[in-house]
mmCIF file of C-alpha atoms in Angstrom:
data_model
loop_
_atom_site.group_PDB
_atom_site.id
_atom_site.type_symbol
_atom_site.label_atom_id
_atom_site.label_comp_id
_atom_site.label_asym_id
_atom_site.label_seq_id
_atom_site.Cartn_x
_atom_site.Cartn_y
_atom_site.Cartn_z
ATOM 1 C CA UNK Y 1 97.058 110.431 98.971
ATOM 2 C CA UNK Y 2 94.868 113.366 97.810
ATOM 3 C CA UNK Y 3 94.543 115.206 94.683
ATOM 4 C CA UNK Y 4 96.131 118.787 93.560
ATOM 5 C CA UNK Y 5 93.011 121.628 94.254
ATOM 6 C CA UNK Y 6 94.013 124.895 92.443
ATOM 7 C CA UNK Y 7 92.004 127.649 93.970
ATOM 8 C CA UNK Y 8 92.194 130.887 91.796
ATOM 9 C CA UNK Y 9 92.968 133.816 94.142
ATOM 10 C CA UNK Y 10 92.089 137.498 92.239
ATOM 11 C CA UNK Y 11 94.203 140.086 91.675
ATOM 12 C CA UNK Y 12 94.106 143.598 93.563
ATOM 13 C CA UNK Y 13 93.522 146.646 91.350
ATOM 14 C CA UNK Y 14 96.767 147.891 89.973
ATOM 15 C CA UNK Y 15 98.785 150.270 92.732
ATOM 16 C CA UNK Y 16 101.566 152.379 91.171
ATOM 17 C CA UNK Y 17 104.047 154.221 93.509
ATOM 18 C CA UNK Y 18 103.479 157.156 95.630
ATOM 19 C CA UNK Y 19 105.556 160.475 95.348
ATOM 20 C CA UNK Y 20 105.066 163.759 97.864
ATOM 21 C CA UNK Y 21 104.109 167.545 95.640
ATOM 22 C CA UNK Y 22 105.952 170.756 97.635
ATOM 23 C CA UNK Y 23 103.943 170.861 99.712
ATOM 24 C CA UNK Y 24 104.678 167.294 101.702
ATOM 25 C CA UNK Y 25 101.749 165.617 100.746
ATOM 26 C CA UNK Y 26 101.471 162.458 99.013
ATOM 27 C CA UNK Y 27 100.056 162.484 95.689
ATOM 28 C CA UNK Y 28 99.862 158.817 93.842
ATOM 29 C CA UNK Y 29 100.844 158.842 90.604
ATOM 30 C CA UNK Y 30 98.303 157.335 88.035
ATOM 31 C CA UNK Y 31 99.603 157.724 84.227
ATOM 32 C CA UNK Y 32 97.572 156.278 81.539
ATOM 33 C CA UNK Y 33 98.955 153.251 79.770
ATOM 34 C CA UNK Y 34 99.717 155.436 76.349
ATOM 35 C CA UNK Y 35 101.976 158.083 78.837
ATOM 36 C CA UNK Y 36 103.849 154.707 79.708
ATOM 37 C CA UNK Y 37 104.540 153.738 76.220
ATOM 38 C CA UNK Y 38 105.557 156.494 74.818
ATOM 39 C CA UNK Y 39 108.704 157.029 77.783
ATOM 40 C CA UNK Y 40 106.885 159.825 79.028
ATOM 41 C CA UNK Y 41 107.100 158.594 82.951
ATOM 42 C CA UNK Y 42 109.149 156.776 85.216
ATOM 43 C CA UNK Y 43 106.087 155.330 87.513
ATOM 44 C CA UNK Y 44 105.828 151.579 87.736
ATOM 45 C CA UNK Y 45 103.150 149.436 89.463
ATOM 46 C CA UNK Y 46 103.622 148.239 92.653
ATOM 47 C CA UNK Y 47 103.859 144.241 93.101
ATOM 48 C CA UNK Y 48 100.096 143.953 94.885
ATOM 49 C CA UNK Y 49 99.670 140.013 95.264
ATOM 50 C CA UNK Y 50 97.051 138.138 97.452
ATOM 51 C CA UNK Y 51 99.826 135.090 96.833
ATOM 52 C CA UNK Y 52 102.164 136.948 99.374
ATOM 53 C CA UNK Y 53 100.658 135.502 102.439
ATOM 54 C CA UNK Y 54 102.209 134.227 105.250
ATOM 55 C CA UNK Y 55 101.030 130.903 107.161
ATOM 56 C CA UNK Y 56 101.923 130.891 110.790
ATOM 57 C CA UNK Y 57 100.549 128.075 113.865
ATOM 58 C CA UNK Y 58 96.672 128.531 113.923
ATOM 59 C CA UNK Y 59 96.389 131.264 111.475
ATOM 60 C CA UNK Y 60 97.414 132.743 107.909
ATOM 61 C CA UNK Y 61 97.874 136.429 107.164
ATOM 62 C CA UNK Y 62 96.688 138.247 104.041
ATOM 63 C CA UNK Y 63 97.597 140.873 102.714
ATOM 64 C CA UNK Y 64 95.505 143.539 101.908
ATOM 65 C CA UNK Y 65 95.214 146.340 99.371
ATOM 66 C CA UNK Y 66 92.576 148.895 100.488
ATOM 67 C CA UNK Y 67 90.477 147.241 98.300
ATOM 68 C CA UNK Y 68 87.759 145.606 100.658
ATOM 69 C CA UNK Y 69 85.851 143.770 97.921
ATOM 70 C CA UNK Y 70 88.669 142.192 96.777
ATOM 71 C CA UNK Y 71 90.298 141.975 99.891
ATOM 72 C CA UNK Y 72 87.996 140.043 101.656
ATOM 73 C CA UNK Y 73 87.677 137.927 98.259
ATOM 74 C CA UNK Y 74 91.060 136.567 98.640
ATOM 75 C CA UNK Y 75 90.496 135.987 102.642
ATOM 76 C CA UNK Y 76 87.487 133.916 102.373
ATOM 77 C CA UNK Y 77 89.435 131.408 99.119
ATOM 78 C CA UNK Y 78 92.549 131.542 101.611
ATOM 79 C CA UNK Y 79 89.884 130.576 103.897
ATOM 80 C CA UNK Y 80 89.000 127.203 101.491
ATOM 81 C CA UNK Y 81 92.619 126.720 101.540
ATOM 82 C CA UNK Y 82 93.191 126.988 105.345
ATOM 83 C CA UNK Y 83 90.202 125.473 106.799
ATOM 84 C CA UNK Y 84 91.599 124.806 110.323
ATOM 85 C CA UNK Y 85 93.634 128.290 110.732
ATOM 86 C CA UNK Y 86 92.125 131.872 111.342
ATOM 87 C CA UNK Y 87 92.189 134.093 108.821
ATOM 88 C CA UNK Y 88 94.115 137.551 109.354
ATOM 89 C CA UNK Y 89 94.098 140.943 106.906
ATOM 90 C CA UNK Y 90 96.851 142.805 107.462
ATOM 91 C CA UNK Y 91 97.524 146.288 105.280
ATOM 92 C CA UNK Y 92 100.037 145.803 103.193
ATOM 93 C CA UNK Y 93 99.735 148.844 100.727
ATOM 94 C CA UNK Y 94 102.900 150.647 103.088
ATOM 95 C CA UNK Y 95 104.955 147.293 102.378
ATOM 96 C CA UNK Y 96 104.941 146.899 98.661
ATOM 97 C CA UNK Y 97 106.407 149.787 98.126
ATOM 98 C CA UNK Y 98 109.997 148.246 99.048
ATOM 99 C CA UNK Y 99 108.871 145.704 96.423
ATOM 100 C CA UNK Y 100 107.554 142.818 98.502
ATOM 101 C CA UNK Y 101 104.415 141.638 101.057
ATOM 102 C CA UNK Y 102 103.797 139.625 104.300
ATOM 103 C CA UNK Y 103 105.860 136.387 103.179
ATOM 104 C CA UNK Y 104 109.336 138.296 101.976
ATOM 105 C CA UNK Y 105 109.307 140.285 104.686
ATOM 106 C CA UNK Y 106 109.742 137.217 107.492
ATOM 107 C CA UNK Y 107 112.163 134.729 104.890
ATOM 108 C CA UNK Y 108 114.862 136.116 107.021
ATOM 109 C CA UNK Y 109 113.529 135.349 110.471
ATOM 110 C CA UNK Y 110 113.987 131.813 111.975
#
């Protein structure tokens, strides 16, 4: 009997795959759109989204991406949707390298 309420979540700034250089140090690849369009790179954007959160009894785990301003805004908005639950941010920058996030990681558990 309640009306549908849509809450707009922010989109994290683009995050691209990382590689290791010859010294074993991690380097983030950030090429321009022009290089990608020309096919000069195989780099691709990782699927960072705040919509891949996980609702638990008493809490909501929200993915974060080391972008404090957007991470906090997403948590504030999700708190509006789940006012009776604790909102807990979880850094998912390593997880999205596998092309998923919190909800995806837990789908097969009963």
